[in-house]
């Protein structure tokens, strides 16, 4: 038995049971309740996983009270200032930051797999032009697994690694294809001489008619958006990928499930919702009307909240927001957009909310989505594509988490239990007697 234990007693005569308490390297201890059902015939009930750790993980750590986010022990601020996104990918997937030589090799490997199978272009043409990019991306990701029969076995580390490289390499191509298709422009093939972020920007915004020069400030901003969204421990889409992959399905199919989950407005869709809110305020009077909107956001009966403020886990501040704010100001200055009415509105709204006792006393600070929506809008990314870019970044976290799960000796197919509250056993009456 472990040094620390927890004992559960029952009022129905079931004998008391003692569980080991397992320590993490950081964060709360966990009570290992796995023997509970075998010993007592009872389950625990924790809808929404409010107090349940679904796995042990070494990848990401969040301390919501301190406003801390670590990838493999490195603070997000440190990584965002000193590493590019592909170094962060290597860190998340392999556990350590790469040496220069390892990084150059990885960079080359990723950039040489950026093209998608030509057949994907025909597949794409089946979609309506006005389809939501996340619907398109979910479909494309599912289709991708049909193109790589050599990597279907999730239990083979080599095949998993091949899938990881393909995913990192091809996600930007697929997201930009979804965009180009929606505006009726030709797909732009990757240019492997560019950086990961630069290549993505070119595939998004270049046309075959003119040369395209990547703006370095925008390239850095895109790289940072990707780094900040790369992983966030056991969030809904990551848990979806883990659960899906736990059945032994192929890695790309499991990632497709993650894309579908991320689409939801309670998860990846928040930056889109934030931009829509800004547009609405702008259309109804702009800066002059902020006071009225703030009153509405504070009124529980209004049914609207200040989007881009507050966080379930970060109760102090969101460390990603500080970095995104920095990038936001850099991008607006670079593009000469400081006086653009929408961006002025966002900055004024941020200032007023941060001075308002309602938000201050509830520790409601801007989250990463408040600024990432503004940055993406300034770069020229259409609002419905925001979540697809989030998916591009998060696919690294998904694949790292999937690999960790499969390699874990304690790995089992995920199979939650339930508290059944439906009908007890009853007899079927023949149709003419019902
Ligand atoms: N605007 C106005 N009031 C708010 C807001 C907000 N954005 N967020 C929370 N509150 C109030 C809430 O009404 C409650 O008030 P009271 O104590 O008087 O009852 C208090 O603040 C505490 O909020 P909560 O309901 O305990 O917070 P929660 O953990 O349930 O919600 C949240 C977290 C992110 C869903 C919420 O803050 C929210 O809806 N924010 C706006 C949407 C948003 O920006 N979401 C993106 C989050 S970042 C995504 C990511 O990390 O991937």
Coordinates of C-alpha atoms and ligand atoms in Angstrom, one line a residue:
X1 CA 0.0 0.0 0.0
X2 CA 1.2 3.5 -0.8
X3 CA 2.4 5.9 2.0
X4 CA -0.8 8.0 1.7
X5 CA -4.2 6.3 1.5
X6 CA -7.9 7.3 1.5
X7 CA -10.5 5.2 3.2
X8 CA -14.1 5.1 1.9
X9 CA -16.9 4.0 4.3
X10 CA -20.5 3.2 3.4
X11 CA -23.8 3.6 5.1
X12 CA -25.3 0.5 3.5
X13 CA -23.2 -2.1 5.2
X14 CA -20.6 -2.5 2.5
X15 CA -17.2 -2.9 4.2
X16 CA -14.9 0.0 4.3
X17 CA -12.2 0.1 1.5
X18 CA -8.8 1.8 1.5
X19 CA -7.3 3.2 -1.7
X20 CA -3.7 4.2 -2.4
X21 CA -3.1 7.9 -3.1
X22 CA -0.7 8.5 -5.9
X23 CA 1.4 11.6 -6.2
X24 CA 2.1 13.5 -9.3
X25 CA 5.3 15.4 -9.9
X26 CA 3.2 18.6 -9.8
X27 CA -0.5 19.3 -9.1
X28 CA -3.1 17.4 -7.0
X29 CA -2.6 13.9 -5.8
X30 CA -5.0 11.3 -7.2
X31 CA -6.9 8.5 -5.4
X32 CA -6.5 5.3 -7.3
X33 CA -10.0 4.0 -7.2
X34 CA -9.6 1.3 -9.9
X35 CA -10.3 -1.7 -7.5
X36 CA -13.6 0.0 -6.3
X37 CA -16.0 -1.9 -8.6
X38 CA -14.3 -5.3 -8.0
X39 CA -14.3 -4.9 -4.3
X40 CA -17.7 -3.2 -3.7
X41 CA -19.8 -3.5 -6.9
X42 CA -20.1 0.3 -7.0
X43 CA -19.0 2.9 -9.5
X44 CA -18.1 6.5 -9.0
X45 CA -20.2 9.2 -10.7
X46 CA -18.4 12.1 -12.2
X47 CA -20.2 13.4 -15.2
X48 CA -18.0 16.0 -17.0
X49 CA -14.8 14.5 -15.3
X50 CA -14.8 17.3 -12.7
X51 CA -12.7 15.3 -10.3
X52 CA -11.4 12.4 -12.4
X53 CA -8.0 12.0 -13.9
X54 CA -8.4 9.8 -17.0
X55 CA -4.7 9.0 -17.4
X56 CA -1.1 9.7 -16.1
X57 CA 0.7 12.1 -18.5
X58 CA 4.1 13.7 -18.8
X59 CA 3.3 16.1 -21.5
X60 CA 1.5 19.2 -20.3
X61 CA 0.9 20.7 -16.9
X62 CA -1.5 23.5 -16.1
X63 CA -1.8 25.4 -12.8
X64 CA -4.9 27.4 -13.1
X65 CA -4.4 29.3 -9.9
X66 CA -0.9 30.4 -10.7
X67 CA -1.7 30.9 -14.4
X68 CA 1.0 28.4 -15.4
X69 CA 1.3 26.3 -18.5
X70 CA 4.2 23.9 -19.0
X71 CA 5.0 21.7 -22.0
X72 CA 7.3 18.9 -20.7
X73 CA 8.4 21.1 -17.8
X74 CA 9.1 24.3 -19.9
X75 CA 7.0 27.4 -19.3
X76 CA 5.0 28.4 -22.3
X77 CA 6.5 31.9 -22.1
X78 CA 10.0 30.5 -22.3
X79 CA 9.1 28.3 -25.3
X80 CA 7.3 31.1 -27.1
X81 CA 10.3 33.4 -26.8
X82 CA 13.0 30.9 -27.6
X83 CA 11.7 28.1 -29.8
X84 CA 9.8 27.8 -33.1
X85 CA 6.7 25.7 -33.5
X86 CA 8.6 22.7 -35.0
X87 CA 11.0 22.6 -32.0
X88 CA 7.9 22.6 -29.8
X89 CA 6.5 19.7 -31.8
X90 CA 9.6 17.7 -31.2
X91 CA 9.4 18.6 -27.5
X92 CA 5.8 17.4 -27.3
X93 CA 6.3 14.3 -29.3
X94 CA 9.7 13.1 -28.2
X95 CA 9.9 14.6 -24.7
X96 CA 13.0 16.7 -25.1
X97 CA 13.9 19.9 -27.0
X98 CA 16.0 18.9 -30.1
X99 CA 19.6 19.6 -30.7
X100 CA 20.4 21.7 -33.7
X101 CA 21.1 18.5 -35.8
X102 CA 18.0 16.8 -34.6
X103 CA 16.0 19.9 -35.4
X104 CA 17.4 20.3 -38.9
X105 CA 16.7 16.7 -39.7
X106 CA 13.1 17.0 -38.4
X107 CA 12.5 20.2 -40.2
X108 CA 13.6 18.6 -43.5
X109 CA 11.5 15.5 -42.8
X110 CA 8.3 17.6 -42.1
X111 CA 8.8 20.0 -45.0
X112 CA 9.4 17.1 -47.5
X113 CA 6.0 15.6 -46.7
X114 CA 3.8 18.7 -47.1
X115 CA 2.1 17.7 -50.3
X116 CA -1.1 15.7 -50.0
X117 CA -2.1 13.0 -52.4
X118 CA -3.3 14.5 -55.6
X119 CA -6.5 12.5 -55.3
X120 CA -7.4 14.7 -52.2
X121 CA -8.1 17.5 -54.6
X122 CA -10.9 15.5 -56.3
X123 CA -12.2 14.5 -52.9
X124 CA -12.3 18.1 -51.9
X125 CA -14.5 19.0 -54.9
X126 CA -17.3 17.0 -53.4
X127 CA -17.9 19.7 -50.8
X128 CA -20.2 22.7 -51.2
X129 CA -18.1 25.8 -51.6
X130 CA -19.9 27.4 -48.5
X131 CA -19.3 24.4 -46.3
X132 CA -17.9 25.2 -42.8
X133 CA -14.1 24.7 -42.9
X134 CA -14.3 22.4 -39.9
X135 CA -16.8 20.2 -41.7
X136 CA -14.4 20.0 -44.6
X137 CA -11.4 19.4 -42.3
X138 CA -13.2 16.6 -40.5
X139 CA -14.0 14.9 -43.8
X140 CA -10.5 15.4 -45.2
X141 CA -8.9 14.0 -42.1
X142 CA -11.1 10.9 -42.2
X143 CA -10.2 10.5 -45.9
X144 CA -6.5 10.8 -45.2
X145 CA -6.4 7.5 -43.4
X146 CA -7.6 5.9 -46.7
X147 CA -4.4 7.1 -48.4
X148 CA -1.9 5.5 -46.1
X149 CA -2.6 1.8 -45.6
X150 CA 1.0 1.4 -44.6
X151 CA 0.3 3.1 -41.2
X152 CA -2.9 1.5 -40.0
X153 CA -1.4 -0.4 -37.1
X154 CA -1.4 1.9 -34.0
X155 CA 0.6 -0.6 -32.0
X156 CA 3.6 -0.3 -34.2
X157 CA 5.8 2.7 -33.1
X158 CA 7.3 3.1 -36.6
X159 CA 3.8 3.4 -38.2
X160 CA 2.7 5.8 -35.5
X161 CA 5.7 8.0 -36.1
X162 CA 5.1 8.0 -39.8
X163 CA 1.5 9.1 -39.2
X164 CA 2.7 11.8 -36.8
X165 CA 5.1 13.2 -39.5
X166 CA 2.4 13.1 -42.1
X167 CA 0.0 14.8 -39.9
X168 CA 2.3 17.7 -38.9
X169 CA 3.4 18.1 -42.6
X170 CA 0.0 17.9 -44.2
X171 CA -2.3 19.7 -41.8
X172 CA -1.3 23.2 -43.1
X173 CA -1.9 22.0 -46.7
X174 CA -5.3 20.7 -45.8
X175 CA -6.4 23.8 -43.9
X176 CA -5.2 26.1 -46.7
X177 CA -7.0 23.9 -49.3
X178 CA -10.2 24.2 -47.3
X179 CA -9.8 28.0 -47.4
X180 CA -8.9 28.2 -51.1
X181 CA -11.8 26.0 -52.0
X182 CA -14.2 28.2 -50.1
X183 CA -13.2 31.3 -52.1
X184 CA -12.8 29.6 -55.5
X185 CA -9.1 30.1 -55.8
X186 CA -6.7 27.4 -57.0
X187 CA -4.9 25.4 -54.4
X188 CA -1.3 26.6 -53.9
X189 CA 1.3 23.8 -53.6
X190 CA 3.7 23.9 -50.7
X191 CA 7.1 25.6 -51.0
X192 CA 9.5 23.6 -48.9
X193 CA 12.1 26.4 -48.9
X194 CA 9.9 28.3 -46.4
X195 CA 9.4 27.9 -42.7
X196 CA 6.5 25.9 -41.5
X197 CA 4.5 29.0 -40.6
X198 CA 5.7 30.9 -43.7
X199 CA 4.7 28.0 -46.0
X200 CA 1.2 27.9 -44.5
X201 CA 0.8 31.7 -45.0
X202 CA 1.9 31.3 -48.6
X203 CA -0.5 28.4 -49.3
X204 CA -3.3 30.5 -47.7
X205 CA -2.7 33.9 -49.4
X206 CA -0.6 33.5 -52.5
X207 CA -2.1 33.1 -56.0
X208 CA -0.4 31.6 -59.0
X209 CA -0.5 35.1 -60.7
X210 CA 2.0 36.9 -58.4
X211 CA 5.0 36.3 -56.3
X212 CA 4.3 36.2 -52.6
X213 CA 6.7 37.4 -50.0
X214 CA 6.2 36.2 -46.5
X215 CA 6.0 39.0 -43.9
X216 CA 8.3 38.1 -41.0
X217 CA 6.1 39.7 -38.3
X218 CA 3.1 37.8 -39.6
X219 CA 5.1 34.6 -39.9
X220 CA 6.3 35.0 -36.3
X221 CA 2.7 35.6 -35.2
X222 CA 1.4 32.5 -36.9
X223 CA 4.2 30.5 -35.4
X224 CA 3.2 31.8 -32.0
X225 CA -0.5 31.0 -32.5
X226 CA 0.5 27.4 -33.3
X227 CA 2.9 27.1 -30.3
X228 CA 0.3 28.5 -27.8
X229 CA -2.4 26.1 -29.0
X230 CA -0.3 23.0 -29.4
X231 CA -1.4 21.2 -26.3
X232 CA -3.6 21.8 -23.2
X233 CA -3.6 18.5 -21.3
X234 CA -6.8 16.5 -21.2
X235 CA -9.3 18.9 -22.8
X236 CA -12.3 17.6 -24.7
X237 CA -10.8 17.0 -28.1
X238 CA -7.6 15.4 -26.6
X239 CA -9.7 13.1 -24.5
X240 CA -11.7 12.3 -27.6
X241 CA -8.6 11.4 -29.5
X242 CA -7.4 9.2 -26.6
X243 CA -10.7 7.4 -26.3
X244 CA -11.0 6.9 -30.0
X245 CA -7.5 5.6 -30.4
X246 CA -7.9 3.3 -27.3
X247 CA -10.0 1.0 -29.5
X248 CA -6.9 0.5 -31.7
X249 CA -8.2 2.4 -34.7
X250 CA -5.6 4.0 -36.9
X251 CA -4.0 7.2 -35.7
X252 CA -5.3 9.5 -38.4
X253 CA -8.9 8.3 -37.9
X254 CA -8.5 9.1 -34.2
X255 CA -7.3 12.6 -35.1
X256 CA -10.4 13.1 -37.3
X257 CA -12.5 12.5 -34.1
X258 CA -10.5 15.2 -32.4
X259 CA -11.1 17.6 -35.2
X260 CA -14.9 17.0 -34.9
X261 CA -14.8 17.5 -31.2
X262 CA -12.8 20.7 -31.4
X263 CA -15.4 22.3 -33.7
X264 CA -17.8 22.9 -30.9
X265 CA -18.3 26.5 -29.7
X266 CA -17.6 25.5 -26.1
X267 CA -14.1 24.4 -27.1
X268 CA -12.3 25.5 -30.3
X269 CA -15.1 27.9 -31.5
X270 CA -14.6 30.6 -28.8
X271 CA -12.3 32.9 -30.8
X272 CA -14.8 32.8 -33.6
X273 CA -17.5 33.7 -31.1
X274 CA -15.4 36.6 -29.8
X275 CA -14.9 38.1 -33.2
X276 CA -18.7 37.8 -33.9
X277 CA -19.3 39.7 -30.6
X278 CA -16.9 42.5 -31.7
X279 CA -18.6 42.7 -35.1
X280 CA -22.0 42.9 -33.4
X281 CA -20.9 45.8 -31.1
X282 CA -19.3 47.5 -34.1
X283 CA -22.5 47.2 -36.1
X284 CA -24.6 48.6 -33.3
X285 CA -22.6 51.8 -32.5
X286 CA -19.1 50.7 -31.8
X287 CA -17.0 52.2 -29.0
X288 CA -19.9 54.5 -27.9
X289 CA -22.0 51.5 -27.0
X290 CA -19.4 49.6 -25.0
X291 CA -20.9 50.7 -21.7
X292 CA -24.3 49.3 -22.7
X293 CA -22.8 46.0 -23.7
X294 CA -20.7 45.7 -20.5
X295 CA -23.9 46.2 -18.5
X296 CA -25.5 43.3 -20.6
X297 CA -22.4 41.1 -20.1
X298 CA -22.7 41.5 -16.4
X299 CA -26.4 40.8 -16.3
X300 CA -27.0 37.0 -15.8
X301 CA -30.5 37.3 -17.4
X302 CA -29.2 38.7 -20.6
X303 CA -27.8 35.3 -21.7
X304 CA -24.6 36.9 -23.1
X305 CA -21.1 36.9 -21.7
X306 CA -18.1 38.9 -22.6
X307 CA -16.5 36.4 -25.1
X308 CA -12.8 36.0 -24.8
X309 CA -12.9 36.7 -21.0
X310 CA -12.7 34.1 -18.2
X311 CA -11.4 30.5 -18.2
X312 CA -12.5 27.3 -16.5
X313 CA -9.0 26.4 -15.4
X314 CA -7.1 29.7 -15.4
X315 CA -8.5 31.5 -12.4
X316 CA -5.8 34.2 -12.3
X317 CA -4.7 34.8 -15.8
X318 CA -4.2 32.8 -19.0
X319 CA -0.4 32.8 -19.6
X320 CA -1.1 32.3 -23.3
X321 CA -3.1 35.5 -23.4
X322 CA -0.2 37.6 -22.3
X323 CA 1.9 36.3 -25.2
X324 CA -0.9 36.6 -27.7
X325 CA -1.5 40.2 -26.5
X326 CA 2.2 41.0 -27.2
X327 CA 1.8 39.5 -30.7
X328 CA -1.5 41.3 -31.3
X329 CA 0.2 44.7 -30.8
X330 CA 3.1 43.7 -33.0
X331 CA 0.8 42.6 -35.8
X332 CA -1.5 45.6 -35.6
X333 CA 1.5 48.0 -35.7
X334 CA 3.1 46.1 -38.6
X335 CA -0.1 46.3 -40.6
X336 CA -0.9 49.9 -39.6
X337 CA -4.2 48.7 -38.1
X338 CA -4.0 50.4 -34.7
X339 CA -6.7 52.9 -35.9
X340 CA -8.9 50.3 -37.5
X341 CA -12.3 50.7 -35.8
X342 CA -12.8 47.0 -35.0
X343 CA -9.4 46.7 -33.4
X344 CA -9.8 50.0 -31.5
X345 CA -13.1 48.7 -30.2
X346 CA -11.4 45.5 -29.0
X347 CA -8.6 47.4 -27.2
X348 CA -11.1 49.8 -25.6
X349 CA -13.4 46.9 -24.5
X350 CA -10.4 45.1 -23.0
X351 CA -9.4 48.3 -21.1
X352 CA -12.9 49.0 -19.8
X353 CA -13.5 45.4 -18.7
X354 CA -10.1 45.3 -16.9
X355 CA -11.1 48.4 -14.9
X356 CA -14.6 47.1 -14.0
X357 CA -15.1 45.7 -10.6
X358 CA -17.4 42.9 -11.8
X359 CA -14.6 41.4 -14.0
X360 CA -11.8 42.2 -11.5
X361 CA -13.5 40.7 -8.5
X362 CA -14.3 37.5 -10.4
X363 CA -10.8 37.3 -11.7
X364 CA -12.1 37.4 -15.3
X365 CA -9.2 38.3 -17.5
X366 CA -8.8 38.1 -21.3
X367 CA -8.1 34.5 -22.4
X368 CA -6.0 33.5 -25.4
X369 CA -9.0 33.6 -27.7
X370 CA -9.6 37.3 -27.1
X371 CA -6.4 38.2 -28.8
X372 CA -5.9 35.3 -31.2
X373 CA -9.2 36.2 -32.9
X374 CA -8.0 39.8 -33.4
X375 CA -4.6 38.7 -34.7
X376 CA -6.1 36.2 -37.1
X377 CA -8.6 38.8 -38.4
X378 CA -5.8 41.3 -38.8
X379 CA -3.7 38.8 -40.8
X380 CA -6.7 38.3 -43.1
X381 CA -7.9 34.9 -42.0
X382 CA -11.7 34.6 -42.3
X383 CA -13.5 34.0 -39.0
X384 CA -14.8 30.5 -39.8
X385 CA -11.3 29.3 -40.4
X386 CA -10.1 30.2 -36.9
X387 CA -11.0 26.8 -35.5
X388 CA -9.3 25.0 -38.4
X389 CA -6.1 26.8 -37.5
X390 CA -6.6 25.8 -33.9
X391 CA -7.0 22.2 -35.1
X392 CA -3.8 22.5 -37.1
X393 CA -1.9 23.5 -34.0
X394 CA -3.6 21.1 -31.6
X395 CA -3.0 18.1 -33.9
X396 CA 0.5 18.0 -32.4
X397 CA -0.8 17.7 -28.9
X398 CA -3.3 15.0 -30.1
X399 CA -0.6 12.9 -31.6
X400 CA 1.8 13.3 -28.7
X401 CA -1.0 12.3 -26.3
X402 CA -2.1 9.3 -28.5
X403 CA 1.5 8.0 -28.6
X404 CA 1.8 8.4 -24.8
X405 CA -1.4 6.4 -24.3
X406 CA -0.5 3.5 -26.6
X407 CA 3.0 3.2 -25.0
X408 CA 1.6 3.3 -21.5
X409 CA 1.8 -0.3 -19.9
X410 CA -1.4 0.5 -18.1
X411 CA -3.2 1.3 -21.3
X412 CA -6.7 -0.2 -21.8
X413 CA -9.6 0.5 -24.1
X414 CA -11.4 3.5 -22.6
X415 CA -14.8 2.4 -21.3
X416 CA -16.6 4.7 -18.9
X417 CA -19.4 3.3 -16.8
X418 CA -22.8 4.8 -16.2
X419 CA -25.5 5.3 -13.6
X420 CA -28.5 3.8 -15.3
X421 CA -31.8 5.7 -14.5
X422 CA -34.0 4.2 -17.3
X423 CA -36.8 1.6 -17.2
X424 CA -36.3 -1.7 -15.3
X425 CA -36.8 -5.0 -17.2
X426 CA -40.3 -5.1 -18.9
X427 CA -42.0 -7.3 -21.5
X428 CA -42.7 -6.3 -25.1
X429 CA -46.4 -6.2 -25.9
X430 CA -47.2 -7.3 -29.5
X431 CA -47.8 -4.3 -31.8
X432 CA -51.6 -4.6 -31.9
X433 CA -51.8 -4.5 -28.1
X434 CA -49.8 -1.3 -27.6
Ligands
LIG1 N1 -18.6 37.4 -19.0 C1 -19.4 37.8 -18.0 N2 -19.4 37.1 -16.8 C2 -18.7 36.0 -16.7 C3 -17.8 35.6 -17.8 C4 -17.8 36.3 -19.0 N3 -17.0 36.0 -20.0 N4 -17.2 34.4 -17.4 C5 -17.6 34.1 -16.2 N5 -18.5 35.1 -15.8 C6 -19.1 35.2 -14.4 C7 -20.1 34.1 -14.1 O1 -21.4 34.5 -14.5 C8 -19.9 33.9 -12.7 O2 -20.6 35.0 -12.0 P1 -21.2 34.8 -10.5 O3 -20.0 34.4 -9.6 O4 -21.8 36.1 -10.2 O5 -22.2 33.7 -10.6 C9 -18.5 34.1 -12.4 O6 -18.0 34.9 -13.5 C10 -17.7 32.8 -12.4 O7 -17.8 32.1 -13.7 P2 -18.1 30.6 -13.9 O8 -19.4 30.4 -14.5 O9 -17.7 29.8 -12.6 O10 -16.9 30.3 -14.9 P3 -16.9 28.9 -15.7 O11 -15.6 28.2 -15.3 O12 -18.1 28.1 -15.7 O13 -16.7 29.5 -17.2 C11 -15.9 30.1 -19.3 C12 -15.5 29.6 -17.9 C13 -14.6 30.2 -20.1 C14 -16.9 29.1 -19.9 C15 -16.5 31.5 -19.1 O14 -15.6 32.4 -18.5 C16 -17.0 32.1 -20.4 O15 -18.1 31.8 -20.8 N6 -16.2 32.9 -21.1 C17 -16.5 33.4 -22.4 C18 -16.3 32.4 -23.5 C19 -14.8 32.2 -23.8 O16 -14.1 33.2 -23.9 N7 -14.4 31.0 -23.8 C20 -13.0 30.6 -24.2 C21 -12.2 30.0 -23.1 S1 -10.5 29.7 -23.5 C22 -10.6 28.3 -24.5 C23 -9.5 27.4 -24.3 O17 -8.7 27.4 -23.4 O18 -9.4 26.5 -25.2

